[in-house]
């Protein structure tokens, strides 16, 4: 049985990695599956938090307080988020390195067309146009990068995990079915 929150987080992070790699190997990482991966990660996080709290309850022989349950769930969520963020960065930087190039292409094309239209109208000076183009290009390349994706994945999973830990800790305190796990 899983003995601590870190073991639970590692196991569920490996499950998340396997799912991500299966989606990549089937070449379904673009389009609708991109949104489904988010939902799958949420489900995996929810399950990891539950098993993190459950393993703590088993270790403590069901004599845990709300705060102990919450902390066990929060630790599991934090470990899971850090591991998945590292996996996300490596995945987008090394495994699917063209993912963000594909996502950036239509935005860059639209930016180029918009800039050409502004230049043809001649409303703004060339310096303003070049500065605006540079700022928008920087934004596109920053927001659609492995680092940014990993960072927001980690923040999102931590905050969702904290909420899940609070809900499960409350449920395990108030509902009789959860008390006798």
Backbone as numpy.savetxt, mean C-alpha at the origin, in Angstrom:
# Nx Ny Nz CAx CAy CAz Cx Cy Cz
2.16 -22.81 15.33 1.32 -21.61 15.33 2.20 -20.37 15.33
1.66 -19.30 14.83 2.38 -18.04 14.79 2.50 -17.48 16.20
3.71 -17.12 16.57 3.95 -16.75 17.97 4.01 -15.25 18.24
4.30 -14.45 17.22 4.38 -13.02 17.48 3.93 -12.23 16.25
3.69 -10.93 16.43 3.18 -10.11 15.33 4.11 -10.06 14.11
5.40 -10.15 14.36 6.34 -10.09 13.23 6.20 -11.32 12.34
6.04 -12.49 12.93 5.85 -13.71 12.14 4.57 -13.63 11.32
3.51 -13.14 11.94 2.24 -12.98 11.23 2.41 -12.02 10.07
3.08 -10.90 10.30 3.28 -9.90 9.25 4.11 -10.47 8.10
5.16 -11.21 8.41 6.01 -11.78 7.37 5.21 -12.77 6.52
4.47 -13.64 7.16 3.69 -14.64 6.42 2.70 -13.97 5.48
1.97 -12.98 5.98 0.97 -12.33 5.14 1.61 -11.42 4.08
2.78 -10.88 4.35 3.49 -10.10 3.33 3.96 -11.01 2.20
4.37 -12.21 2.54 4.76 -13.18 1.51 3.54 -13.56 0.67
2.40 -13.71 1.31 1.17 -14.00 0.57 0.86 -12.84 -0.39
1.00 -11.61 0.07 0.76 -10.44 -0.77 1.74 -10.41 -1.94
3.00 -10.74 -1.68 4.01 -10.78 -2.75 3.66 -11.84 -3.78
3.25 -13.00 -3.33 2.90 -14.08 -4.26 1.74 -13.65 -5.14
0.74 -13.02 -4.57 -0.40 -12.55 -5.35 0.04 -11.51 -6.37
0.89 -10.57 -5.94 1.38 -9.53 -6.85 2.19 -10.15 -8.00
3.01 -11.15 -7.70 3.81 -11.80 -8.74 2.95 -12.63 -9.69
1.89 -13.24 -9.17 0.96 -13.98 -10.03 0.27 -13.02 -11.00
-0.17 -11.90 -10.49 -0.81 -10.89 -11.35 0.19 -10.41 -12.41
1.44 -10.20 -12.02 2.46 -9.77 -12.98 2.73 -10.85 -14.01
2.84 -12.11 -13.57 3.14 -13.19 -14.52 2.01 -13.41 -15.51
0.78 -13.09 -15.11 -0.36 -13.18 -16.02 -0.52 -11.92 -16.86
0.36 -10.95 -16.65 0.36 -9.68 -17.39 -0.98 -8.93 -17.23
-1.48 -8.92 -15.99 -2.75 -8.27 -15.70 -2.57 -7.07 -14.78
-1.34 -6.56 -14.63 -1.08 -5.50 -13.66 -1.60 -4.14 -14.08
-2.04 -3.99 -15.31 -2.60 -2.71 -15.76 -4.12 -2.84 -15.86
-4.78 -1.74 -15.73 -6.23 -1.75 -15.87 -6.94 -2.01 -14.56
-7.99 -2.81 -14.63 -8.83 -3.07 -13.47 -8.10 -3.80 -12.35
-7.17 -4.65 -12.70 -6.48 -5.44 -11.67 -5.67 -4.54 -10.74
-5.28 -3.38 -11.21 -4.54 -2.43 -10.38 -5.39 -2.03 -9.16
-6.67 -1.83 -9.37 -7.57 -1.51 -8.25 -7.83 -2.73 -7.38
-7.96 -3.89 -7.99 -8.22 -5.10 -7.22 -7.06 -5.44 -6.29
-5.85 -5.14 -6.71 -4.69 -5.41 -5.85 -4.82 -4.61 -4.55
-5.31 -3.38 -4.63 -5.52 -2.58 -3.42 -6.49 -3.28 -2.47
-7.58 -3.78 -3.03 -8.57 -4.47 -2.20 -8.02 -5.77 -1.63
-7.24 -6.46 -2.41 -6.61 -7.69 -1.93 -5.66 -7.38 -0.78
-4.88 -6.31 -0.93 -3.98 -5.90 0.16 -4.76 -5.53 1.42
-5.91 -4.87 1.25 -6.73 -4.52 2.41 -7.23 -5.78 3.11
-7.65 -6.76 2.33 -8.12 -8.01 2.91 -6.98 -8.75 3.62
-5.82 -8.77 3.01 -4.67 -9.43 3.63 -4.29 -8.71 4.92
-4.31 -7.38 4.91 -4.01 -6.61 6.12 -5.03 -6.90 7.22
-6.29 -6.94 6.86 -7.34 -7.23 7.82 -7.11 -8.60 8.46
-6.79 -9.58 7.65 -6.53 -10.92 8.15 -5.28 -10.96 9.01
-4.24 -10.25 8.60 -2.99 -10.22 9.37 -3.22 -9.60 10.74
-3.96 -8.52 10.79 -4.24 -7.87 12.08 -5.03 -8.81 12.98
-6.02 -9.47 12.41 -6.80 -10.42 13.21 -5.91 -11.51 13.79
-5.07 -12.11 12.95 -4.21 -13.18 13.44 -3.12 -12.67 14.38
-2.71 -11.42 14.20 -1.75 -10.83 15.14 -2.34 -10.70 16.53
-3.57 -10.22 16.60 -4.25 -10.10 17.90 -4.54 -11.49 18.46
-4.96 -12.39 17.60 -5.29 -13.75 18.05 -4.06 -14.45 18.62
-2.92 -14.30 17.96 -1.70 -14.95 18.47 -1.30 -14.37 19.82
-1.51 -13.08 20.00 -1.23 -12.45 21.29 -2.18 -12.97 22.36
-3.44 -13.14 22.02 -4.42 -13.68 22.97 -4.04 -15.11 23.37
-3.61 -15.91 22.43 -3.22 -17.28 22.72 -2.00 -17.29 23.64
-1.05 -16.40 23.36 0.16 -16.31 24.19 -0.18 -15.90 25.61
-1.12 -14.99 25.77 -1.49 -14.47 27.09 -2.63 -15.25 27.73
-3.06 -16.33 27.12 -4.15 -17.18 27.66 -5.46 -16.40 27.80
-5.80 -15.61 26.78 -7.05 -14.84 26.72 -7.19 -13.77 27.80
-6.17 -13.48 28.55 -6.24 -12.47 29.61 -5.59 -11.17 29.12
-6.15 -10.58 28.09 -5.58 -9.36 27.53 -6.59 -8.22 27.65
-6.04 -7.03 27.73 -6.89 -5.84 27.79 -7.08 -5.30 26.37
-7.94 -4.31 26.26 -8.16 -3.65 24.96 -6.84 -3.10 24.43
-6.06 -2.44 25.29 -4.80 -1.83 24.85 -3.80 -2.88 24.38
-3.73 -4.02 25.07 -2.81 -5.07 24.66 -3.21 -5.63 23.29
-4.50 -5.82 23.10 -4.98 -6.30 21.80 -4.70 -5.28 20.70
-4.99 -4.02 21.02 -4.75 -2.96 20.03 -3.26 -2.88 19.66
-2.40 -2.95 20.67 -0.95 -2.87 20.41 -0.47 -4.06 19.57
-0.98 -5.24 19.85 -0.60 -6.42 19.07 -1.04 -6.26 17.62
-2.26 -5.78 17.42 -2.74 -5.54 16.05 -1.97 -4.43 15.36
-1.66 -3.37 16.09 -0.92 -2.24 15.52 0.51 -2.67 15.15
1.13 -3.47 15.99 2.48 -3.96 15.67 2.45 -4.83 14.41
1.48 -5.69 14.33 1.35 -6.54 13.15 1.15 -5.68 11.91
0.27 -4.70 11.99 0.00 -3.83 10.85 1.24 -3.03 10.46
1.97 -2.53 11.45 3.17 -1.75 11.16 4.25 -2.61 10.50
4.48 -3.79 11.03 5.46 -4.69 10.42 5.04 -5.06 9.00
3.76 -5.39 8.84 3.24 -5.73 7.52 3.44 -4.57 6.55
3.12 -3.36 6.98 3.23 -2.18 6.10 4.68 -1.93 5.68
5.61 -2.08 6.61 7.02 -1.86 6.28 7.52 -2.91 5.29
7.16 -4.16 5.53 7.61 -5.22 4.63 6.99 -5.06 3.25
5.69 -4.77 3.20 5.02 -4.61 1.92 5.54 -3.37 1.19
5.88 -2.31 1.90 6.46 -1.12 1.26 7.81 -1.47 0.62
8.62 -2.23 1.32 9.91 -2.65 0.75 9.68 -3.54 -0.48
8.74 -4.45 -0.37 8.41 -5.32 -1.51 7.90 -4.49 -2.68
7.05 -3.51 -2.39 6.49 -2.65 -3.44 7.60 -1.88 -4.16
8.53 -1.33 -3.39 9.63 -0.60 -4.03 10.44 -1.51 -4.93
10.82 -2.66 -4.43 11.63 -3.59 -5.23 10.84 -4.06 -6.45
9.57 -4.33 -6.26 8.73 -4.78 -7.37 8.71 -3.75 -8.50
8.42 -2.50 -8.16 8.31 -1.48 -9.21 9.67 -1.00 -9.72
10.71 -1.11 -8.93 12.03 -0.67 -9.37 12.75 -1.74 -10.20
12.54 -3.01 -9.85 13.30 -4.09 -10.50 12.46 -5.05 -11.33
11.34 -5.48 -10.81 10.56 -6.53 -11.48 9.71 -5.95 -12.60
8.89 -4.96 -12.29 8.01 -4.34 -13.29 8.45 -2.90 -13.50
9.65 -2.74 -13.99 10.26 -1.41 -14.11 9.55 -0.53 -15.15
8.81 -1.10 -16.06 8.13 -0.30 -17.08 6.73 0.14 -16.65
6.27 -0.28 -15.49 4.92 0.03 -15.04 4.67 1.54 -15.05
5.56 2.29 -14.43 5.33 3.73 -14.33 5.61 4.46 -15.64
6.46 3.90 -16.48 6.65 4.50 -17.81 5.35 4.41 -18.60
4.67 3.28 -18.50 3.40 3.10 -19.19 2.35 4.05 -18.61
2.34 4.23 -17.29 1.39 5.14 -16.65 1.69 6.60 -16.98
2.97 6.93 -17.16 3.37 8.31 -17.42 3.11 8.71 -18.88
3.15 7.77 -19.79 3.08 8.08 -21.22 1.87 8.94 -21.60
0.65 8.58 -21.23 -0.48 9.44 -21.63 -0.44 10.82 -20.96
0.04 10.87 -19.74 0.13 12.16 -19.06 1.17 13.07 -19.71
2.30 12.48 -20.08 3.34 13.27 -20.75 2.88 13.74 -22.12
2.15 12.88 -22.81 1.63 13.27 -24.12 0.63 14.42 -23.99
-0.25 14.33 -23.00 -1.21 15.41 -22.77 -0.51 16.70 -22.37
0.54 16.58 -21.55 1.31 17.76 -21.14 1.99 18.39 -22.34
2.57 17.59 -23.21 3.22 18.12 -24.41 2.21 18.81 -25.32
1.04 18.20 -25.51 0.01 18.82 -26.35 -0.48 20.13 -25.75
-0.67 20.14 -24.43 -1.13 21.34 -23.76 -0.08 22.46 -23.88
1.18 22.10 -23.73 2.26 23.09 -23.84 2.34 23.65 -25.26
2.17 22.79 -26.25 2.19 23.25 -27.65 1.05 24.23 -27.93
-0.12 23.94 -27.37 -1.26 24.84 -27.55 -0.99 26.20 -26.92
-0.40 26.21 -25.73 -0.09 27.47 -25.05 0.94 28.25 -25.85
1.94 27.56 -26.38 2.99 28.22 -27.17 2.37 28.82 -28.43
1.49 28.06 -29.09 0.85 28.56 -30.32 -0.05 29.76 -30.06
-0.69 29.81 -28.90 -1.53 30.96 -28.57 -0.68 32.18 -28.27
0.50 31.97 -27.74 1.41 33.06 -27.46 0.98 33.95 -26.32
0.18 33.44 -25.40 -0.34 34.26 -24.31 0.75 34.53 -23.27
1.46 33.49 -22.86 2.48 33.62 -21.82 3.86 33.76 -22.44
4.79 34.21 -21.63 6.17 34.30 -22.10 6.79 32.91 -22.13
7.86 32.76 -22.89 8.53 31.45 -23.01 9.07 30.97 -21.68
9.55 31.88 -20.82 10.10 31.48 -19.53 9.03 30.86 -18.63
7.85 31.46 -18.62 6.75 30.95 -17.81 6.31 29.58 -18.32
6.24 29.44 -19.63 5.84 28.16 -20.23 6.85 27.07 -19.89
8.14 27.38 -20.01 9.18 26.39 -19.71 9.16 26.03 -18.23
8.98 27.01 -17.36 8.93 26.73 -15.93 7.72 25.87 -15.57
6.57 26.22 -16.13 5.36 25.45 -15.89 5.51 24.01 -16.40
6.08 23.86 -17.58 6.30 22.52 -18.15 7.24 21.71 -17.25
8.29 22.34 -16.79 9.25 21.66 -15.91 8.62 21.23 -14.60
7.80 22.09 -14.01 7.12 21.75 -12.75 6.15 20.59 -12.92
5.38 20.62 -14.00 4.42 19.55 -14.24 5.12 18.24 -14.57
6.21 18.32 -15.31 6.99 17.12 -15.63 7.58 16.52 -14.36
8.11 17.37 -13.49 8.66 16.91 -12.21 7.57 16.23 -11.38
6.38 16.83 -11.34 5.27 16.25 -10.57 4.88 14.88 -11.09
4.76 14.75 -12.38 4.37 13.47 -12.98 5.41 12.41 -12.66
6.67 12.74 -12.84 7.74 11.76 -12.60 7.93 11.45 -11.12
7.60 12.38 -10.25 7.72 12.14 -8.81 6.57 11.27 -8.31
5.34 11.64 -8.68 4.18 10.91 -8.18 4.08 9.51 -8.77
4.53 9.33 -9.97 4.50 8.01 -10.60 5.91 7.43 -10.58
6.35 7.08 -9.38 7.68 6.48 -9.20 7.61 5.38 -8.15
8.54 4.44 -8.18 8.53 3.36 -7.18 8.64 3.87 -5.75
9.46 4.88 -5.52 9.64 5.40 -4.17 8.33 5.97 -3.63
7.68 6.79 -4.42 6.43 7.42 -3.99 5.35 6.37 -3.76
5.27 5.38 -4.65 4.29 4.31 -4.50 4.52 3.52 -3.22
5.79 3.20 -2.93 6.12 2.46 -1.72 5.79 3.28 -0.47
6.10 4.57 -0.51 5.84 5.42 0.64 4.34 5.50 0.94
3.53 5.73 -0.08 2.09 5.84 0.14 1.46 4.50 0.48
2.03 3.43 -0.04 1.56 2.10 0.34 1.78 1.89 1.83
2.95 2.25 2.31 3.25 2.09 3.73 2.33 2.94 4.60
2.18 4.22 4.27 1.30 5.09 5.06 -0.14 4.58 5.05
-0.63 4.21 3.90 -2.00 3.72 3.80 -2.21 2.45 4.61
-1.29 1.52 4.50 -1.43 0.27 5.25 -1.32 0.49 6.75
-0.45 1.39 7.18 -0.33 1.67 8.62 -1.62 2.24 9.16
-2.18 3.23 8.50 -3.39 3.86 9.00 -4.60 2.92 8.92
-4.71 2.16 7.85 -5.79 1.17 7.79 -5.59 0.10 8.85
-4.34 -0.29 9.06 -4.04 -1.30 10.07 -4.36 -0.83 11.47
-4.09 0.43 11.77 -4.44 0.97 13.08 -5.95 0.95 13.30
-6.68 1.33 12.28 -8.15 1.29 12.37 -8.63 -0.15 12.55
-8.08 -1.08 11.75 -8.46 -2.49 11.87 -8.13 -3.02 13.27
-6.97 -2.66 13.79 -6.56 -3.12 15.12 -7.53 -2.61 16.18
-7.94 -1.37 16.04 -8.88 -0.81 17.01 -10.23 -1.55 16.94
-10.71 -1.78 15.74 -12.00 -2.46 15.57 -11.94 -3.89 16.10
-10.88 -4.62 15.73 -10.77 -6.01 16.20 -10.56 -6.08 17.71
-9.78 -5.17 18.26 -9.57 -5.16 19.71 -10.89 -4.91 20.42
-11.68 -4.00 19.89 -13.00 -3.72 20.46 -13.92 -4.92 20.33
-13.95 -5.53 19.15 -14.80 -6.70 18.94 -14.40 -7.85 19.86
-13.11 -8.04 20.02 -12.64 -9.15 20.85 -12.90 -8.90 22.33
-13.12 -7.68 22.71 -13.46 -7.37 24.09 -14.96 -7.46 24.32
-15.76 -7.03 23.36 -17.19 -6.88 23.57 -18.03 -8.08 23.11
-17.55 -8.86 22.17 -18.36 -9.93 21.62 -17.90 -11.28 22.18
-18.82 -12.07 22.67 -18.44 -13.33 23.33 -17.79 -14.33 22.38
-18.15 -14.33 21.12 -17.57 -15.28 20.17 -16.09 -15.06 19.95
-15.67 -13.83 20.05 -14.25 -13.51 19.86 -13.42 -13.80 21.10
-14.05 -13.78 22.26 -13.30 -13.96 23.50 -12.73 -15.37 23.62
-13.45 -16.34 23.17 -13.00 -17.72 23.33 -12.44 -18.26 22.03
-11.36 -17.69 21.60 -10.75 -18.10 20.35 -9.93 -19.36 20.59
